[in-house]
């Protein structure tokens, strides 16, 4: 049985994607979508996403900036065994603590690789900022870690997802972020803009957006989406979105448009 939502205000989060391979276009990031959805289900709203290179000063400065502004910072990438995997020592520097071998992580990785195979490069993956709490990794053993409000995870999606599964119970559960959507065909954003702005002003606790769509079968139109934690406000906004579309002579259809 899952824990009930906490009565305290919901935290906000930032995601920090670290890696030259993302910025160069060599690798397509899919971790942000996974984290945003899973955090939203916990009631933790993602308010910012950054993508930065494997540059020490940039990592240190960005970690310090974001951890001061957000309740949680989730980083992905840069904790492997190679020379460009510098996230872990940079996070140690950001917190002003030594980067040192973590005894239990060393034992686990040494047992995994065996005598003679646990070389200096692999030892990097068991070297953590002092005081960090390892995030278990059921895929490849090498841990992520949490220090303060910063959660450092792998960039490889299946490993990152395994780490998040292990981390998730410690994050708490708050009123989840919910979404309602209404769409219409043969309707453009320009016709909706003024009315949508008025609905947003009437519901400041919600995030409203409009998203044009075009489907292979020729269907075109726009989807209007409201997100928030107040179920009553979401329902009121949904009705207002439907009325807006109907007032423009189009049929409002609940939900997202079919693919």
PDB file of C-alpha atoms in Angstrom:
ATOM      1  CA  UNK A   1       0.000   0.000   0.000  1.00  0.00           C
ATOM      2  CA  UNK A   2       1.418   3.425  -0.972  1.00  0.00           C
ATOM      3  CA  UNK A   3       1.873   6.142   1.616  1.00  0.00           C
ATOM      4  CA  UNK A   4      -0.795   8.899   1.675  1.00  0.00           C
ATOM      5  CA  UNK A   5       0.182  12.359   0.397  1.00  0.00           C
ATOM      6  CA  UNK A   6       2.033  14.557   2.879  1.00  0.00           C
ATOM      7  CA  UNK A   7       0.127  17.578   4.245  1.00  0.00           C
ATOM      8  CA  UNK A   8       3.216  19.827   3.919  1.00  0.00           C
ATOM      9  CA  UNK A   9       3.706  22.034   0.834  1.00  0.00           C
ATOM     10  CA  UNK A  10       4.896  20.113  -2.197  1.00  0.00           C
ATOM     11  CA  UNK A  11       8.585  20.501  -3.057  1.00  0.00           C
ATOM     12  CA  UNK A  12       9.910  21.730  -6.381  1.00  0.00           C
ATOM     13  CA  UNK A  13      12.771  20.225  -8.326  1.00  0.00           C
ATOM     14  CA  UNK A  14      15.330  20.878 -11.036  1.00  0.00           C
ATOM     15  CA  UNK A  15      16.892  18.334 -13.364  1.00  0.00           C
ATOM     16  CA  UNK A  16      20.526  18.789 -14.387  1.00  0.00           C
ATOM     17  CA  UNK A  17      21.633  16.785 -17.435  1.00  0.00           C
ATOM     18  CA  UNK A  18      25.422  16.580 -17.623  1.00  0.00           C
ATOM     19  CA  UNK A  19      27.257  15.438 -20.724  1.00  0.00           C
ATOM     20  CA  UNK A  20      28.955  16.637 -23.893  1.00  0.00           C
ATOM     21  CA  UNK A  21      27.240  13.802 -25.783  1.00  0.00           C
ATOM     22  CA  UNK A  22      23.842  15.386 -25.151  1.00  0.00           C
ATOM     23  CA  UNK A  23      24.938  18.851 -26.247  1.00  0.00           C
ATOM     24  CA  UNK A  24      26.607  17.519 -29.401  1.00  0.00           C
ATOM     25  CA  UNK A  25      23.482  15.619 -30.451  1.00  0.00           C
ATOM     26  CA  UNK A  26      25.266  12.266 -30.371  1.00  0.00           C
ATOM     27  CA  UNK A  27      22.931  10.989 -27.647  1.00  0.00           C
ATOM     28  CA  UNK A  28      19.238  11.765 -27.295  1.00  0.00           C
ATOM     29  CA  UNK A  29      18.160  12.391 -23.726  1.00  0.00           C
ATOM     30  CA  UNK A  30      15.131  10.427 -22.523  1.00  0.00           C
ATOM     31  CA  UNK A  31      15.835  10.768 -18.810  1.00  0.00           C
ATOM     32  CA  UNK A  32      14.103  14.126 -18.376  1.00  0.00           C
ATOM     33  CA  UNK A  33      10.735  12.794 -19.505  1.00  0.00           C
ATOM     34  CA  UNK A  34      11.034   9.779 -17.192  1.00  0.00           C
ATOM     35  CA  UNK A  35      11.996  11.889 -14.184  1.00  0.00           C
ATOM     36  CA  UNK A  36       9.385  14.587 -14.793  1.00  0.00           C
ATOM     37  CA  UNK A  37       6.599  12.012 -15.011  1.00  0.00           C
ATOM     38  CA  UNK A  38       7.683  10.022 -11.983  1.00  0.00           C
ATOM     39  CA  UNK A  39       8.287  13.124  -9.884  1.00  0.00           C
ATOM     40  CA  UNK A  40       4.949  14.583 -10.941  1.00  0.00           C
ATOM     41  CA  UNK A  41       3.229  11.412  -9.766  1.00  0.00           C
ATOM     42  CA  UNK A  42       4.843  11.999  -6.358  1.00  0.00           C
ATOM     43  CA  UNK A  43       3.644  15.600  -6.319  1.00  0.00           C
ATOM     44  CA  UNK A  44       7.144  17.004  -6.884  1.00  0.00           C
ATOM     45  CA  UNK A  45       6.948  19.549  -9.688  1.00  0.00           C
ATOM     46  CA  UNK A  46       9.913  19.952 -12.027  1.00  0.00           C
ATOM     47  CA  UNK A  47      10.413  23.694 -12.518  1.00  0.00           C
ATOM     48  CA  UNK A  48      13.671  23.781 -14.449  1.00  0.00           C
ATOM     49  CA  UNK A  49      15.867  21.594 -16.657  1.00  0.00           C
ATOM     50  CA  UNK A  50      19.474  22.421 -17.532  1.00  0.00           C
ATOM     51  CA  UNK A  51      21.816  20.651 -19.952  1.00  0.00           C
ATOM     52  CA  UNK A  52      25.500  21.411 -19.351  1.00  0.00           C
ATOM     53  CA  UNK A  53      28.872  20.099 -20.564  1.00  0.00           C
ATOM     54  CA  UNK A  54      31.470  18.010 -18.767  1.00  0.00           C
ATOM     55  CA  UNK A  55      33.264  21.145 -17.568  1.00  0.00           C
ATOM     56  CA  UNK A  56      34.194  21.267 -13.903  1.00  0.00           C
ATOM     57  CA  UNK A  57      33.530  24.957 -13.214  1.00  0.00           C
ATOM     58  CA  UNK A  58      30.176  24.752 -14.978  1.00  0.00           C
ATOM     59  CA  UNK A  59      29.093  21.680 -13.023  1.00  0.00           C
ATOM     60  CA  UNK A  60      30.184  23.107  -9.669  1.00  0.00           C
ATOM     61  CA  UNK A  61      28.561  26.481 -10.264  1.00  0.00           C
ATOM     62  CA  UNK A  62      25.310  25.043 -11.606  1.00  0.00           C
ATOM     63  CA  UNK A  63      24.938  22.513  -8.789  1.00  0.00           C
ATOM     64  CA  UNK A  64      25.427  25.261  -6.208  1.00  0.00           C
ATOM     65  CA  UNK A  65      22.978  27.589  -7.951  1.00  0.00           C
ATOM     66  CA  UNK A  66      20.231  24.993  -8.319  1.00  0.00           C
ATOM     67  CA  UNK A  67      20.534  23.425  -4.877  1.00  0.00           C
ATOM     68  CA  UNK A  68      20.048  26.869  -3.356  1.00  0.00           C
ATOM     69  CA  UNK A  69      16.853  27.486  -5.351  1.00  0.00           C
ATOM     70  CA  UNK A  70      15.120  24.103  -5.360  1.00  0.00           C
ATOM     71  CA  UNK A  71      14.089  21.508  -2.804  1.00  0.00           C
ATOM     72  CA  UNK A  72      15.594  18.726  -4.929  1.00  0.00           C
ATOM     73  CA  UNK A  73      18.171  18.614  -7.713  1.00  0.00           C
ATOM     74  CA  UNK A  74      18.414  15.452  -9.806  1.00  0.00           C
ATOM     75  CA  UNK A  75      21.533  15.066 -11.940  1.00  0.00           C
ATOM     76  CA  UNK A  76      22.095  12.511 -14.689  1.00  0.00           C
ATOM     77  CA  UNK A  77      25.361  11.610 -16.367  1.00  0.00           C
ATOM     78  CA  UNK A  78      29.064  11.708 -15.667  1.00  0.00           C
ATOM     79  CA  UNK A  79      29.518   9.081 -12.933  1.00  0.00           C
ATOM     80  CA  UNK A  80      31.191   6.318 -14.958  1.00  0.00           C
ATOM     81  CA  UNK A  81      34.842   5.166 -14.957  1.00  0.00           C
ATOM     82  CA  UNK A  82      36.338   7.330 -17.736  1.00  0.00           C
ATOM     83  CA  UNK A  83      38.309  10.587 -17.645  1.00  0.00           C
ATOM     84  CA  UNK A  84      35.298  12.719 -18.635  1.00  0.00           C
ATOM     85  CA  UNK A  85      33.102  11.316 -15.852  1.00  0.00           C
ATOM     86  CA  UNK A  86      33.692  14.210 -13.475  1.00  0.00           C
ATOM     87  CA  UNK A  87      30.270  14.766 -11.922  1.00  0.00           C
ATOM     88  CA  UNK A  88      31.049  13.063  -8.622  1.00  0.00           C
ATOM     89  CA  UNK A  89      34.250  14.973  -7.760  1.00  0.00           C
ATOM     90  CA  UNK A  90      32.613  18.207  -8.911  1.00  0.00           C
ATOM     91  CA  UNK A  91      29.646  17.665  -6.591  1.00  0.00           C
ATOM     92  CA  UNK A  92      32.114  17.030  -3.755  1.00  0.00           C
ATOM     93  CA  UNK A  93      33.783  20.350  -4.531  1.00  0.00           C
ATOM     94  CA  UNK A  94      30.402  22.100  -4.721  1.00  0.00           C
ATOM     95  CA  UNK A  95      29.660  20.906  -1.175  1.00  0.00           C
ATOM     96  CA  UNK A  96      33.182  21.610   0.047  1.00  0.00           C
ATOM     97  CA  UNK A  97      33.888  18.020   1.132  1.00  0.00           C
ATOM     98  CA  UNK A  98      36.574  15.490   0.165  1.00  0.00           C
ATOM     99  CA  UNK A  99      36.020  13.039  -2.681  1.00  0.00           C
ATOM    100  CA  UNK A 100      37.064   9.755  -1.143  1.00  0.00           C
ATOM    101  CA  UNK A 101      36.616   5.969  -1.389  1.00  0.00           C
ATOM    102  CA  UNK A 102      33.306   4.732  -0.003  1.00  0.00           C
ATOM    103  CA  UNK A 103      34.101   1.520   1.852  1.00  0.00           C
ATOM    104  CA  UNK A 104      30.900  -0.442   1.232  1.00  0.00           C
ATOM    105  CA  UNK A 105      30.728   0.577  -2.423  1.00  0.00           C
ATOM    106  CA  UNK A 106      34.363  -0.454  -2.827  1.00  0.00           C
ATOM    107  CA  UNK A 107      33.605  -3.880  -1.359  1.00  0.00           C
ATOM    108  CA  UNK A 108      30.586  -4.396  -3.609  1.00  0.00           C
ATOM    109  CA  UNK A 109      32.378  -3.417  -6.794  1.00  0.00           C
ATOM    110  CA  UNK A 110      35.502  -5.397  -5.941  1.00  0.00           C
ATOM    111  CA  UNK A 111      33.325  -8.472  -5.410  1.00  0.00           C
ATOM    112  CA  UNK A 112      31.658  -7.840  -8.768  1.00  0.00           C
ATOM    113  CA  UNK A 113      34.832  -7.491 -10.817  1.00  0.00           C
ATOM    114  CA  UNK A 114      37.043  -9.961  -8.965  1.00  0.00           C
ATOM    115  CA  UNK A 115      40.755  -9.970  -8.196  1.00  0.00           C
ATOM    116  CA  UNK A 116      42.890  -8.010 -10.641  1.00  0.00           C
ATOM    117  CA  UNK A 117      39.903  -6.525 -12.469  1.00  0.00           C
ATOM    118  CA  UNK A 118      38.995  -3.807  -9.992  1.00  0.00           C
ATOM    119  CA  UNK A 119      41.338  -1.246 -11.487  1.00  0.00           C
ATOM    120  CA  UNK A 120      41.779   2.463 -10.801  1.00  0.00           C
ATOM    121  CA  UNK A 121      39.158   3.462 -13.378  1.00  0.00           C
ATOM    122  CA  UNK A 122      36.555   1.230 -11.771  1.00  0.00           C
ATOM    123  CA  UNK A 123      37.481   2.487  -8.315  1.00  0.00           C
ATOM    124  CA  UNK A 124      36.312   5.935  -9.442  1.00  0.00           C
ATOM    125  CA  UNK A 125      32.752   4.614  -9.435  1.00  0.00           C
ATOM    126  CA  UNK A 126      33.048   3.775  -5.726  1.00  0.00           C
ATOM    127  CA  UNK A 127      34.584   7.144  -4.834  1.00  0.00           C
ATOM    128  CA  UNK A 128      31.972   9.529  -3.426  1.00  0.00           C
ATOM    129  CA  UNK A 129      31.770  12.881  -1.667  1.00  0.00           C
ATOM    130  CA  UNK A 130      32.259  12.459   2.064  1.00  0.00           C
ATOM    131  CA  UNK A 131      28.879  12.080   3.765  1.00  0.00           C
ATOM    132  CA  UNK A 132      27.049  11.022   0.607  1.00  0.00           C
ATOM    133  CA  UNK A 133      24.453   8.265   0.875  1.00  0.00           C
ATOM    134  CA  UNK A 134      24.730   5.736  -1.966  1.00  0.00           C
ATOM    135  CA  UNK A 135      21.741   5.173  -4.253  1.00  0.00           C
ATOM    136  CA  UNK A 136      21.625   1.424  -4.978  1.00  0.00           C
ATOM    137  CA  UNK A 137      22.030   0.277  -8.568  1.00  0.00           C
ATOM    138  CA  UNK A 138      20.438  -3.095  -9.295  1.00  0.00           C
ATOM    139  CA  UNK A 139      21.672  -3.101 -12.904  1.00  0.00           C
ATOM    140  CA  UNK A 140      25.434  -2.644 -12.656  1.00  0.00           C
ATOM    141  CA  UNK A 141      26.106  -2.217  -8.877  1.00  0.00           C
ATOM    142  CA  UNK A 142      28.053   1.080  -9.198  1.00  0.00           C
ATOM    143  CA  UNK A 143      26.011   3.476  -7.058  1.00  0.00           C
ATOM    144  CA  UNK A 144      24.585   6.898  -7.509  1.00  0.00           C
ATOM    145  CA  UNK A 145      24.418   9.021  -4.374  1.00  0.00           C
ATOM    146  CA  UNK A 146      22.547  11.700  -2.470  1.00  0.00           C
ATOM    147  CA  UNK A 147      24.264  14.536  -0.675  1.00  0.00           C
ATOM    148  CA  UNK A 148      22.137  17.260   0.824  1.00  0.00           C
ATOM    149  CA  UNK A 149      19.282  17.865  -1.599  1.00  0.00           C
ATOM    150  CA  UNK A 150      21.252  16.719  -4.662  1.00  0.00           C
ATOM    151  CA  UNK A 151      20.637  13.261  -6.111  1.00  0.00           C
ATOM    152  CA  UNK A 152      23.343  12.102  -8.526  1.00  0.00           C
ATOM    153  CA  UNK A 153      22.438   9.356 -10.976  1.00  0.00           C
ATOM    154  CA  UNK A 154      23.755   7.655 -14.079  1.00  0.00           C
ATOM    155  CA  UNK A 155      23.097   8.875 -17.601  1.00  0.00           C
ATOM    156  CA  UNK A 156      22.361   5.450 -19.095  1.00  0.00           C
ATOM    157  CA  UNK A 157      18.556   5.338 -18.988  1.00  0.00           C
ATOM    158  CA  UNK A 158      18.000   1.826 -17.651  1.00  0.00           C
ATOM    159  CA  UNK A 159      20.585   2.384 -14.909  1.00  0.00           C
ATOM    160  CA  UNK A 160      19.185   5.804 -14.036  1.00  0.00           C
ATOM    161  CA  UNK A 161      15.687   4.326 -13.842  1.00  0.00           C
ATOM    162  CA  UNK A 162      16.870   1.565 -11.517  1.00  0.00           C
ATOM    163  CA  UNK A 163      18.515   4.179  -9.304  1.00  0.00           C
ATOM    164  CA  UNK A 164      15.353   6.274  -9.222  1.00  0.00           C
ATOM    165  CA  UNK A 165      13.319   3.205  -8.246  1.00  0.00           C
ATOM    166  CA  UNK A 166      15.634   2.808  -5.251  1.00  0.00           C
ATOM    167  CA  UNK A 167      15.573   6.518  -4.406  1.00  0.00           C
ATOM    168  CA  UNK A 168      11.838   7.110  -4.826  1.00  0.00           C
ATOM    169  CA  UNK A 169      10.627   5.880  -1.386  1.00  0.00           C
ATOM    170  CA  UNK A 170      12.835   8.449   0.353  1.00  0.00           C
ATOM    171  CA  UNK A 171      11.397  11.417  -1.556  1.00  0.00           C
ATOM    172  CA  UNK A 172       7.976  11.469   0.092  1.00  0.00           C
ATOM    173  CA  UNK A 173       4.559  11.622  -1.498  1.00  0.00           C
ATOM    174  CA  UNK A 174       2.579  14.807  -1.963  1.00  0.00           C
ATOM    175  CA  UNK A 175      -0.593  15.780  -3.769  1.00  0.00           C
ATOM    176  CA  UNK A 176       0.170  14.576  -7.307  1.00  0.00           C
ATOM    177  CA  UNK A 177       0.342  16.911 -10.273  1.00  0.00           C
ATOM    178  CA  UNK A 178      -2.720  16.162 -12.406  1.00  0.00           C
ATOM    179  CA  UNK A 179      -3.600  17.142 -15.938  1.00  0.00           C
ATOM    180  CA  UNK A 180      -6.771  17.789 -17.900  1.00  0.00           C
ATOM    181  CA  UNK A 181      -6.836  18.280 -21.660  1.00  0.00           C
ATOM    182  CA  UNK A 182      -9.417  19.443 -24.176  1.00  0.00           C
ATOM    183  CA  UNK A 183      -8.771  19.554 -27.907  1.00  0.00           C
ATOM    184  CA  UNK A 184     -10.470  20.687 -31.072  1.00  0.00           C
ATOM    185  CA  UNK A 185      -9.844  20.119 -34.761  1.00  0.00           C
ATOM    186  CA  UNK A 186      -9.624  22.884 -37.354  1.00  0.00           C
ATOM    187  CA  UNK A 187      -8.748  25.475 -34.740  1.00  0.00           C
ATOM    188  CA  UNK A 188      -5.522  27.475 -34.382  1.00  0.00           C
ATOM    189  CA  UNK A 189      -3.719  28.949 -31.409  1.00  0.00           C
ATOM    190  CA  UNK A 190      -4.218  32.522 -32.564  1.00  0.00           C
ATOM    191  CA  UNK A 191      -7.975  32.301 -32.174  1.00  0.00           C
ATOM    192  CA  UNK A 192      -7.606  30.923 -28.633  1.00  0.00           C
ATOM    193  CA  UNK A 193      -4.838  33.106 -27.247  1.00  0.00           C
ATOM    194  CA  UNK A 194      -6.884  35.880 -25.652  1.00  0.00           C
ATOM    195  CA  UNK A 195      -9.437  33.543 -24.075  1.00  0.00           C
ATOM    196  CA  UNK A 196      -6.741  31.176 -22.831  1.00  0.00           C
ATOM    197  CA  UNK A 197      -4.897  34.048 -21.184  1.00  0.00           C
ATOM    198  CA  UNK A 198      -8.074  35.048 -19.360  1.00  0.00           C
ATOM    199  CA  UNK A 199      -8.555  31.496 -18.070  1.00  0.00           C
ATOM    200  CA  UNK A 200      -4.944  31.438 -16.865  1.00  0.00           C
ATOM    201  CA  UNK A 201      -5.455  34.692 -14.948  1.00  0.00           C
ATOM    202  CA  UNK A 202      -8.573  33.208 -13.351  1.00  0.00           C
ATOM    203  CA  UNK A 203      -6.625  30.105 -12.231  1.00  0.00           C
ATOM    204  CA  UNK A 204      -3.152  31.249 -11.138  1.00  0.00           C
ATOM    205  CA  UNK A 205      -2.472  27.975  -9.303  1.00  0.00           C
ATOM    206  CA  UNK A 206      -2.607  26.042 -12.596  1.00  0.00           C
ATOM    207  CA  UNK A 207      -0.246  25.859 -15.546  1.00  0.00           C
ATOM    208  CA  UNK A 208      -2.142  26.256 -18.837  1.00  0.00           C
ATOM    209  CA  UNK A 209      -0.752  25.671 -22.297  1.00  0.00           C
ATOM    210  CA  UNK A 210      -1.812  25.243 -25.908  1.00  0.00           C
ATOM    211  CA  UNK A 211      -0.256  22.641 -28.187  1.00  0.00           C
ATOM    212  CA  UNK A 212      -0.962  22.488 -31.922  1.00  0.00           C
ATOM    213  CA  UNK A 213      -1.132  19.018 -33.465  1.00  0.00           C
ATOM    214  CA  UNK A 214      -1.050  17.602 -36.967  1.00  0.00           C
ATOM    215  CA  UNK A 215      -1.688  13.926 -37.632  1.00  0.00           C
ATOM    216  CA  UNK A 216      -0.697  11.757 -40.622  1.00  0.00           C
ATOM    217  CA  UNK A 217      -4.364  11.308 -41.575  1.00  0.00           C
ATOM    218  CA  UNK A 218      -4.724  15.061 -42.073  1.00  0.00           C
ATOM    219  CA  UNK A 219      -6.292  16.013 -38.733  1.00  0.00           C
ATOM    220  CA  UNK A 220      -5.079  19.349 -37.442  1.00  0.00           C
ATOM    221  CA  UNK A 221      -5.989  21.386 -34.434  1.00  0.00           C
ATOM    222  CA  UNK A 222      -4.922  22.431 -30.966  1.00  0.00           C
ATOM    223  CA  UNK A 223      -4.933  20.798 -27.533  1.00  0.00           C
ATOM    224  CA  UNK A 224      -5.417  22.907 -24.418  1.00  0.00           C
ATOM    225  CA  UNK A 225      -3.872  21.497 -21.255  1.00  0.00           C
ATOM    226  CA  UNK A 226      -4.149  22.493 -17.593  1.00  0.00           C
ATOM    227  CA  UNK A 227      -1.858  21.046 -14.909  1.00  0.00           C
ATOM    228  CA  UNK A 228      -1.944  21.406 -11.144  1.00  0.00           C
ATOM    229  CA  UNK A 229      -2.675  19.781  -7.814  1.00  0.00           C
ATOM    230  CA  UNK A 230      -6.084  21.387  -7.119  1.00  0.00           C
ATOM    231  CA  UNK A 231      -8.661  18.976  -8.522  1.00  0.00           C
ATOM    232  CA  UNK A 232     -11.550  21.432  -8.161  1.00  0.00           C
ATOM    233  CA  UNK A 233      -9.636  24.173  -9.975  1.00  0.00           C
ATOM    234  CA  UNK A 234      -8.715  21.726 -12.733  1.00  0.00           C
ATOM    235  CA  UNK A 235     -12.351  20.797 -13.304  1.00  0.00           C
ATOM    236  CA  UNK A 236     -13.410  24.450 -13.377  1.00  0.00           C
ATOM    237  CA  UNK A 237     -10.628  25.179 -15.857  1.00  0.00           C
ATOM    238  CA  UNK A 238     -11.646  22.217 -18.014  1.00  0.00           C
ATOM    239  CA  UNK A 239     -15.167  23.566 -18.285  1.00  0.00           C
ATOM    240  CA  UNK A 240     -13.807  27.014 -19.160  1.00  0.00           C
ATOM    241  CA  UNK A 241     -11.587  25.509 -21.877  1.00  0.00           C
ATOM    242  CA  UNK A 242     -14.548  23.657 -23.329  1.00  0.00           C
ATOM    243  CA  UNK A 243     -16.615  26.853 -23.342  1.00  0.00           C
ATOM    244  CA  UNK A 244     -13.786  28.752 -25.024  1.00  0.00           C
ATOM    245  CA  UNK A 245     -13.597  26.226 -27.857  1.00  0.00           C
ATOM    246  CA  UNK A 246     -17.362  26.021 -28.230  1.00  0.00           C
ATOM    247  CA  UNK A 247     -17.589  29.799 -28.355  1.00  0.00           C
ATOM    248  CA  UNK A 248     -15.323  29.741 -31.394  1.00  0.00           C
ATOM    249  CA  UNK A 249     -17.655  27.404 -33.238  1.00  0.00           C
ATOM    250  CA  UNK A 250     -15.711  24.188 -32.774  1.00  0.00           C
ATOM    251  CA  UNK A 251     -16.545  21.000 -30.892  1.00  0.00           C
ATOM    252  CA  UNK A 252     -14.557  20.612 -27.649  1.00  0.00           C
ATOM    253  CA  UNK A 253     -13.312  17.036 -27.179  1.00  0.00           C
ATOM    254  CA  UNK A 254     -12.046  15.935 -23.761  1.00  0.00           C
ATOM    255  CA  UNK A 255      -8.568  14.418 -23.626  1.00  0.00           C
ATOM    256  CA  UNK A 256      -5.541  14.507 -25.882  1.00  0.00           C
ATOM    257  CA  UNK A 257      -6.000  14.012 -29.643  1.00  0.00           C
ATOM    258  CA  UNK A 258      -5.535  10.443 -30.846  1.00  0.00           C
ATOM    259  CA  UNK A 259      -2.160   9.712 -32.503  1.00  0.00           C
TER     260      UNK A 259
END
